[in-house]
Amino acid sequence: MARLIQEQTGGDLHLIQTQEKYPADFDELRDLNHEEMAEGYLPPLVESNLDVSQYSTVFIGYPVWATDVPQAVLSFLQEYDLSGKTVIPFCTHGGYGAGDSYSTIRENSHAAQSPEGLAINAEEIYEAESVITDWLNSISL
């Protein structure tokens, strides 16, 4: 999704990357995610020279975990000041939609504007190019 959005908008890509890698095993990942959410733990991110001040619009992409954004996304939103910007969420999910993630992005980004995001079932991602294009057109980007 990020690459298609980047290609169609001419934007830049930035990877939100935690210092410690998440487990590849789904059950371990799920359990760790639930633990991080329950504790309000924000994993430290890999250092970056990203300068968000040069952007007026920022897309935030993520997989939906337990009906919300991964804690690493909250780490990003805490580390970078997006207040006054247009912040647009997009996500993949396993069949339950965006859950609470759009409101979590709005609240934690302090965005001036946050158009409706896009949620695509992970199983349908490879056929979603036209859906992404239509969505970008609908939000005038």
Coordinates of C-alpha atoms in Angstrom, one line a residue, residues 1 62-68 90-99 101-102 118-125:
M1 CA 0.0 0.0 0.0
Y62 CA 0.3 0.0 9.6
P63 CA -1.2 -3.4 10.1
V64 CA -4.2 -3.5 12.5
W65 CA -3.2 -5.4 15.6
A66 CA -6.0 -6.1 18.2
T67 CA -8.3 -3.6 16.5
D68 CA -5.8 -0.8 16.8
F90 CA -4.0 3.5 5.9
C91 CA -3.9 -0.1 7.0
T92 CA -4.1 -3.7 6.3
H93 CA -6.2 -6.1 8.5
G94 CA -7.2 -9.7 8.8
G95 CA -10.9 -9.3 8.2
Y96 CA -12.1 -6.9 11.0
G97 CA -11.4 -3.6 9.3
A98 CA -9.6 -0.6 10.8
G99 CA -11.0 -1.0 14.3
S101 CA -7.0 2.8 14.6
Y102 CA -8.2 5.9 12.7
L118 CA -8.2 3.3 3.9
A119 CA -8.4 -0.3 5.3
I120 CA -7.7 -3.3 3.0
N121 CA -8.0 -6.9 4.0
A122 CA -4.5 -8.3 3.8
E123 CA -5.7 -11.1 1.5
E124 CA -6.8 -8.6 -1.0
I125 CA -3.8 -6.3 -1.0

